[in-house]
Every structure is written in structure tokens, then in C-alpha cells.
mmCIF file of C-alpha atoms and ligand atoms in Angstrom:
data_model
loop_
_atom_site.group_PDB
_atom_site.id
_atom_site.type_symbol
_atom_site.label_atom_id
_atom_site.label_comp_id
_atom_site.label_asym_id
_atom_site.label_seq_id
_atom_site.Cartn_x
_atom_site.Cartn_y
_atom_site.Cartn_z
ATOM 1 C CA UNK A 710 116.891 92.964 100.000
ATOM 2 C CA UNK A 711 114.509 90.411 101.481
ATOM 3 C CA UNK A 712 114.808 90.043 105.258
ATOM 4 C CA UNK A 713 112.335 87.794 107.047
ATOM 5 C CA UNK A 714 111.411 88.124 110.701
ATOM 6 C CA UNK A 715 109.460 85.106 112.011
ATOM 7 C CA UNK A 716 107.445 85.685 115.201
ATOM 8 C CA UNK A 717 105.686 82.643 116.640
ATOM 9 C CA UNK A 718 103.914 81.871 119.888
ATOM 10 C CA UNK A 719 100.585 81.026 121.515
ATOM 11 C CA UNK A 720 97.380 83.085 121.440
ATOM 12 C CA UNK A 721 97.425 86.474 123.210
ATOM 13 C CA UNK A 722 101.119 86.373 124.144
ATOM 14 C CA UNK A 723 101.648 89.741 122.459
ATOM 15 C CA UNK A 724 102.795 88.530 119.018
ATOM 16 C CA UNK A 725 100.460 90.859 117.165
ATOM 17 C CA UNK A 726 101.447 93.980 119.092
ATOM 18 C CA UNK A 727 105.152 93.159 118.890
ATOM 19 C CA UNK A 728 104.932 92.271 115.180
ATOM 20 C CA UNK A 729 103.254 95.553 114.275
ATOM 21 C CA UNK A 730 105.771 97.570 116.293
ATOM 22 C CA UNK A 731 108.735 95.663 114.822
ATOM 23 C CA UNK A 732 107.391 96.079 111.275
ATOM 24 C CA UNK A 733 106.944 99.823 111.844
ATOM 25 C CA UNK A 734 110.436 100.116 113.367
ATOM 26 C CA UNK A 735 112.202 98.433 110.437
ATOM 27 C CA UNK A 736 109.812 99.705 107.748
ATOM 28 C CA UNK A 737 108.857 96.118 106.821
ATOM 29 C CA UNK A 738 105.526 94.694 105.638
ATOM 30 C CA UNK A 739 103.569 92.634 108.193
ATOM 31 C CA UNK A 740 101.420 89.521 107.732
ATOM 32 C CA UNK A 741 99.340 88.126 110.614
ATOM 33 C CA UNK A 742 99.146 84.526 109.372
ATOM 34 C CA UNK A 743 96.505 83.659 111.997
ATOM 35 C CA UNK A 744 94.116 85.730 109.871
ATOM 36 C CA UNK A 745 94.494 83.225 107.008
ATOM 37 C CA UNK A 746 93.376 80.377 109.288
ATOM 38 C CA UNK A 747 90.664 82.559 110.836
ATOM 39 C CA UNK A 748 89.295 83.419 107.372
ATOM 40 C CA UNK A 749 89.186 79.718 106.453
ATOM 41 C CA UNK A 750 87.664 78.840 109.852
ATOM 42 C CA UNK A 751 84.999 81.557 109.456
ATOM 43 C CA UNK A 752 83.922 80.061 106.127
ATOM 44 C CA UNK A 753 83.481 76.613 107.668
ATOM 45 C CA UNK A 754 80.961 78.026 110.174
ATOM 46 C CA UNK A 755 78.369 78.173 107.368
ATOM 47 C CA UNK A 756 79.192 74.635 106.254
ATOM 48 C CA UNK A 757 81.858 75.300 103.601
ATOM 49 C CA UNK A 758 84.469 72.547 103.264
ATOM 50 C CA UNK A 759 87.718 73.757 104.898
ATOM 51 C CA UNK A 760 90.033 72.570 102.102
ATOM 52 C CA UNK A 761 87.849 74.188 99.420
ATOM 53 C CA UNK A 762 87.768 77.378 101.522
ATOM 54 C CA UNK A 763 91.579 77.421 101.854
ATOM 55 C CA UNK A 764 92.107 76.841 98.121
ATOM 56 C CA UNK A 765 89.693 79.670 97.241
ATOM 57 C CA UNK A 766 90.950 82.180 99.841
ATOM 58 C CA UNK A 767 91.165 85.772 98.564
ATOM 59 C CA UNK A 768 92.729 88.925 99.978
ATOM 60 C CA UNK A 769 89.236 90.383 100.556
ATOM 61 C CA UNK A 770 88.417 87.494 102.914
ATOM 62 C CA UNK A 771 91.001 88.890 105.342
ATOM 63 C CA UNK A 772 89.391 92.329 105.470
ATOM 64 C CA UNK A 773 86.184 91.344 107.270
ATOM 65 C CA UNK A 774 85.696 92.606 110.850
ATOM 66 C CA UNK A 775 84.282 89.404 112.316
ATOM 67 C CA UNK A 776 87.484 87.332 112.346
ATOM 68 C CA UNK A 777 88.420 88.341 115.911
ATOM 69 C CA UNK A 778 85.708 86.424 117.789
ATOM 70 C CA UNK A 779 86.400 83.418 120.078
ATOM 71 C CA UNK A 780 84.136 81.279 117.861
ATOM 72 C CA UNK A 781 86.233 82.033 114.775
ATOM 73 C CA UNK A 782 89.461 81.497 116.750
ATOM 74 C CA UNK A 783 88.330 77.986 117.687
ATOM 75 C CA UNK A 784 87.267 77.257 114.097
ATOM 76 C CA UNK A 785 90.690 78.499 112.909
ATOM 77 C CA UNK A 786 92.508 76.217 115.336
ATOM 78 C CA UNK A 787 90.386 73.274 114.104
ATOM 79 C CA UNK A 788 90.969 73.834 110.362
ATOM 80 C CA UNK A 789 94.675 74.388 111.113
ATOM 81 C CA UNK A 790 95.154 70.674 111.908
ATOM 82 C CA UNK A 791 94.223 69.716 108.319
ATOM 83 C CA UNK A 792 97.382 69.272 106.268
ATOM 84 C CA UNK A 793 95.684 70.193 102.949
ATOM 85 C CA UNK A 794 94.524 73.473 104.491
ATOM 86 C CA UNK A 795 98.059 74.280 105.661
ATOM 87 C CA UNK A 796 99.522 73.276 102.273
ATOM 88 C CA UNK A 797 97.109 75.589 100.427
ATOM 89 C CA UNK A 798 98.410 78.574 102.435
ATOM 90 C CA UNK A 799 102.159 77.931 102.170
ATOM 91 C CA UNK A 800 103.015 79.616 98.849
ATOM 92 C CA UNK A 801 101.285 82.871 99.725
ATOM 93 C CA UNK A 802 103.123 83.089 103.068
ATOM 94 C CA UNK A 803 106.531 82.276 101.552
ATOM 95 C CA UNK A 804 106.097 84.812 98.734
ATOM 96 C CA UNK A 805 105.130 87.454 101.300
ATOM 97 C CA UNK A 806 108.171 86.565 103.430
ATOM 98 C CA UNK A 807 110.629 87.101 100.559
ATOM 99 C CA UNK A 808 109.172 90.354 99.223
ATOM 100 C CA UNK A 809 111.728 93.077 98.608
ATOM 101 C CA UNK A 810 112.043 95.460 101.529
ATOM 102 C CA UNK A 811 111.606 92.963 104.349
ATOM 103 C CA UNK A 812 108.698 91.198 106.030
ATOM 104 C CA UNK A 813 107.445 90.282 109.487
ATOM 105 C CA UNK A 814 105.205 87.208 109.691
ATOM 106 C CA UNK A 815 103.567 86.128 112.922
ATOM 107 C CA UNK A 816 101.919 82.775 113.606
ATOM 108 C CA UNK A 817 102.681 79.348 115.036
ATOM 109 C CA UNK A 818 104.986 77.662 112.490
ATOM 110 C CA UNK A 819 106.734 80.527 110.700
ATOM 111 C CA UNK A 820 110.231 79.886 112.079
ATOM 112 C CA UNK A 821 109.896 76.100 111.874
ATOM 113 C CA UNK A 822 107.996 75.296 108.660
ATOM 114 C CA UNK A 823 107.113 78.346 106.548
ATOM 115 C CA UNK A 824 110.445 80.194 106.805
ATOM 116 C CA UNK A 825 113.034 77.894 108.415
ATOM 117 C CA UNK A 826 115.750 80.158 106.938
ATOM 118 C CA UNK A 827 114.296 83.401 108.317
ATOM 119 C CA UNK A 828 117.040 85.866 109.199
ATOM 120 C CA UNK A 829 115.534 86.517 112.649
ATOM 121 C CA UNK A 830 113.192 84.351 114.738
ATOM 122 C CA UNK A 831 111.343 85.156 117.937
ATOM 123 C CA UNK A 832 109.057 82.978 120.050
ATOM 124 C CA UNK A 833 106.791 85.193 122.140
ATOM 125 C CA UNK A 834 105.072 83.516 125.055
ATOM 126 C CA UNK A 835 103.432 84.172 128.457
ATOM 127 C CA UNK A 836 101.573 82.151 131.077
ATOM 128 C CA UNK A 837 98.081 80.966 130.099
ATOM 129 C CA UNK A 838 96.567 83.038 132.926
ATOM 130 C CA UNK A 839 98.227 86.269 131.809
ATOM 131 C CA UNK A 840 97.275 85.639 128.185
ATOM 132 C CA UNK A 841 93.666 84.853 129.080
ATOM 133 C CA UNK A 842 93.383 88.028 131.173
ATOM 134 C CA UNK A 843 94.688 90.151 128.283
ATOM 135 C CA UNK A 844 92.329 88.480 125.807
ATOM 136 C CA UNK A 845 89.421 88.878 128.253
ATOM 137 C CA UNK A 846 90.061 92.628 128.595
ATOM 138 C CA UNK A 847 90.352 92.957 124.806
ATOM 139 C CA UNK A 848 87.063 91.129 124.133
ATOM 140 C CA UNK A 849 85.228 92.846 127.004
ATOM 141 C CA UNK A 850 86.541 96.183 125.688
ATOM 142 C CA UNK A 851 84.862 95.414 122.365
ATOM 143 C CA UNK A 852 81.594 94.841 124.224
ATOM 144 C CA UNK A 853 81.579 91.038 123.882
ATOM 145 C CA UNK A 854 79.924 89.208 126.772
ATOM 146 C CA UNK A 855 82.465 86.602 127.833
ATOM 147 C CA UNK A 856 83.655 85.461 131.263
ATOM 148 C CA UNK A 857 87.274 85.157 132.409
ATOM 149 C CA UNK A 858 86.756 81.415 132.915
ATOM 150 C CA UNK A 859 85.487 80.942 129.353
ATOM 151 C CA UNK A 860 88.412 82.857 127.889
ATOM 152 C CA UNK A 861 90.971 80.874 129.932
ATOM 153 C CA UNK A 862 89.364 77.574 128.890
ATOM 154 C CA UNK A 863 89.363 78.725 125.246
ATOM 155 C CA UNK A 864 93.045 79.737 125.387
ATOM 156 C CA UNK A 865 94.056 76.414 126.985
ATOM 157 C CA UNK A 866 92.029 74.352 124.525
ATOM 158 C CA UNK A 867 93.589 76.117 121.541
ATOM 159 C CA UNK A 868 97.100 75.845 123.060
ATOM 160 C CA UNK A 869 96.708 72.096 123.407
ATOM 161 C CA UNK A 870 95.346 71.626 119.877
ATOM 162 C CA UNK A 871 97.981 73.915 118.313
ATOM 163 C CA UNK A 872 100.843 72.246 120.248
ATOM 164 C CA UNK A 873 99.823 68.632 119.817
ATOM 165 C CA UNK A 874 98.791 68.510 116.162
ATOM 166 C CA UNK A 875 100.877 66.278 113.890
ATOM 167 C CA UNK A 876 101.412 68.873 111.155
ATOM 168 C CA UNK A 877 103.453 72.012 111.924
ATOM 169 C CA UNK A 878 102.813 72.018 115.691
ATOM 170 C CA UNK A 879 103.430 75.212 117.633
ATOM 171 C CA UNK A 880 106.968 74.983 118.984
ATOM 172 C CA UNK A 881 109.868 77.405 119.297
ATOM 173 C CA UNK A 882 112.435 76.968 116.523
ATOM 174 C CA UNK A 883 115.813 75.891 117.907
ATOM 175 C CA UNK A 884 117.346 79.187 116.805
ATOM 176 C CA UNK A 885 114.490 81.419 118.032
ATOM 177 C CA UNK A 886 114.970 84.013 120.766
ATOM 178 C CA UNK A 887 112.285 83.341 123.401
ATOM 179 C CA UNK A 888 110.585 86.397 124.933
ATOM 180 C CA UNK A 889 108.292 85.754 127.907
ATOM 181 C CA UNK A 890 105.948 88.731 128.183
ATOM 182 C CA UNK A 891 104.207 87.573 131.423
ATOM 183 C CA UNK A 892 105.765 90.381 133.419
ATOM 184 C CA UNK A 893 106.776 92.783 130.640
ATOM 185 C CA UNK A 894 104.961 95.923 129.566
ATOM 186 C CA UNK A 895 104.398 96.521 125.849
ATOM 187 C CA UNK A 896 107.315 98.935 125.516
ATOM 188 C CA UNK A 897 109.731 96.538 127.265
ATOM 189 C CA UNK A 898 108.612 93.583 125.149
ATOM 190 C CA UNK A 899 108.969 95.581 121.932
ATOM 191 C CA UNK A 900 112.420 96.837 122.979
ATOM 192 C CA UNK A 901 113.569 93.250 123.685
ATOM 193 C CA UNK A 902 112.260 92.103 120.314
ATOM 194 C CA UNK A 903 113.980 94.929 118.425
ATOM 195 C CA UNK A 904 117.262 94.319 120.270
ATOM 196 C CA UNK A 905 117.151 90.597 119.407
ATOM 197 C CA UNK A 906 116.502 91.363 115.735
ATOM 198 C CA UNK A 907 119.175 94.072 115.576
ATOM 199 C CA UNK A 908 121.646 91.469 116.878
ATOM 200 C CA UNK A 909 120.786 89.261 113.869
ATOM 201 C CA UNK A 910 121.000 92.152 111.411
ATOM 202 C CA UNK A 911 124.663 92.568 112.320
HETATM 203 O O1 LIG B 1855 97.189 83.806 115.929
HETATM 204 P P1 LIG B 1855 95.680 83.540 115.943
HETATM 205 O O2 LIG B 1855 95.129 83.416 117.335
HETATM 206 O O3 LIG B 1855 94.920 84.536 115.129
HETATM 207 O O4 LIG B 1855 95.517 82.117 115.213
HETATM 208 C C1 LIG B 1855 94.285 81.451 115.105
HETATM 209 C C2 LIG B 1855 94.520 79.945 114.929
HETATM 210 O O5 LIG B 1855 95.124 79.720 113.642
HETATM 211 C C3 LIG B 1855 95.470 79.325 115.921
HETATM 212 O O6 LIG B 1855 94.790 78.821 117.064
HETATM 213 C C4 LIG B 1855 96.156 78.215 115.144
HETATM 214 C C5 LIG B 1855 96.075 78.676 113.705
HETATM 215 N N1 LIG B 1855 97.367 79.140 113.161
HETATM 216 C C6 LIG B 1855 98.259 78.187 112.713
HETATM 217 O O7 LIG B 1855 97.983 76.998 112.835
HETATM 218 N N2 LIG B 1855 99.416 78.571 112.116
HETATM 219 C C7 LIG B 1855 99.745 79.866 111.998
HETATM 220 N N3 LIG B 1855 100.894 80.209 111.398
HETATM 221 C C8 LIG B 1855 98.869 80.863 112.495
HETATM 222 C C9 LIG B 1855 97.682 80.470 113.097
#
């Protein structure tokens, strides 16, 4: 039986960690939809047209290691305002969401636009400062030379662009359970997410 779990929220709020843990718990497939926009954004860095890049996107494009850089994140946020780019990625996401056996999709507009009828919806958030600190530690841990100030500015800039765009802006769906991870550890956040989903599974 298809069962879709939509997990939205801003950058570095813990969506990815929670999504993976939830998918493992329920035995569902997981799609990080940010990777689709990152793959398109990465292609535009060498001058490729974003709409052409979105229309030609292949599974292999998601496998590259270099999609997790701040530069690619910014490029992803920029291509994500283009309605033709978003439209090109809709069918793939919806087909993934309805696969037999259940699916977890995380992103910005899953509960509002991609899967408005998802059986369970979460909106995972945290303060910009907490999110920037987590992202800073993650990037520094990978050996990237970034400052805390740069990471905070990057997070805030993306938040504003993702929230204020005309098409599919980042917003909690009316029926989403909001989880603020600012003062939660990973285990607590995952437990809250699983409890909220279990409540919808009935
Ligand atoms: O989740 P992420 O940081 O990997 O996402 C990168 C960018 O992609 C994000 O700033 C906005 C865009 N995005 C989007 O517009 N819609 C989604 N469902 C997922 C990501």
C-alpha cells in the first residue's frame, strides 16, 4: 500500500536525519528532494540553462559527491524559484511518493504542492542560529574552510529566498505537525517524528 510521509522545513533543521531515521523505522524508501534542485543548480554553475538541466536530469546526476557544498546550495535555491524547473521535477517526485511499500520525501513543498494528500506531514524547523551552527560543524568536519558568519548569512539568505518565492514557497502545510529541533537531540527529534506519524497511521 502506498503511504506518503512529507517532511518539509528550512535548511539544516534536521529534516535529512529525521527522514532517514523515519524511513528506516517504517521500512519506507526515502527521497531527499533537495538533491534534485542541487543537481540542477550544480549544472548551472558551468553555464547550462537551468530549465534544460531540469528536463534532462538523470538518476546518475544525484550520485555525485559535490552536491553538498554551500555554492551548490545557493545555486539550488536560485534555480528553485523558476516555475519551469519545479514543473520538470514534479512527476518524478509524485511517482516516488506513491510507490508500493511507502515513501518519505523531504524538501520545502512536499506537504503543500507535491503531495497535498500525504498521509502524514511534518514541518521540521529550528532557529537560524542553531541551524547555522549545525551546518558549520558539518562543513568544517568535512574540511571545508568556512566561517560561522558566512554559514549563518548563507542560511538566512536561502531561507528568505525559499520562503518568499511566488511558486511553491516554503511554508508548513495546515495539517503538518511542527517539530522545533532547536533544543532537541537527534534521538528526541526522531522519537517525536515517529510518534506523530504513528498517530496518523491509526
Ligand atoms: O534541502 P536542501 O538544502 O538540499 O535544498 C536545496 C535548495 O533546493 C533549497 O534552498 C530550496 C530548494 N528546494 C526546493 O525548492 N524544494 C524542495 N522540495 C527541496 C529543495
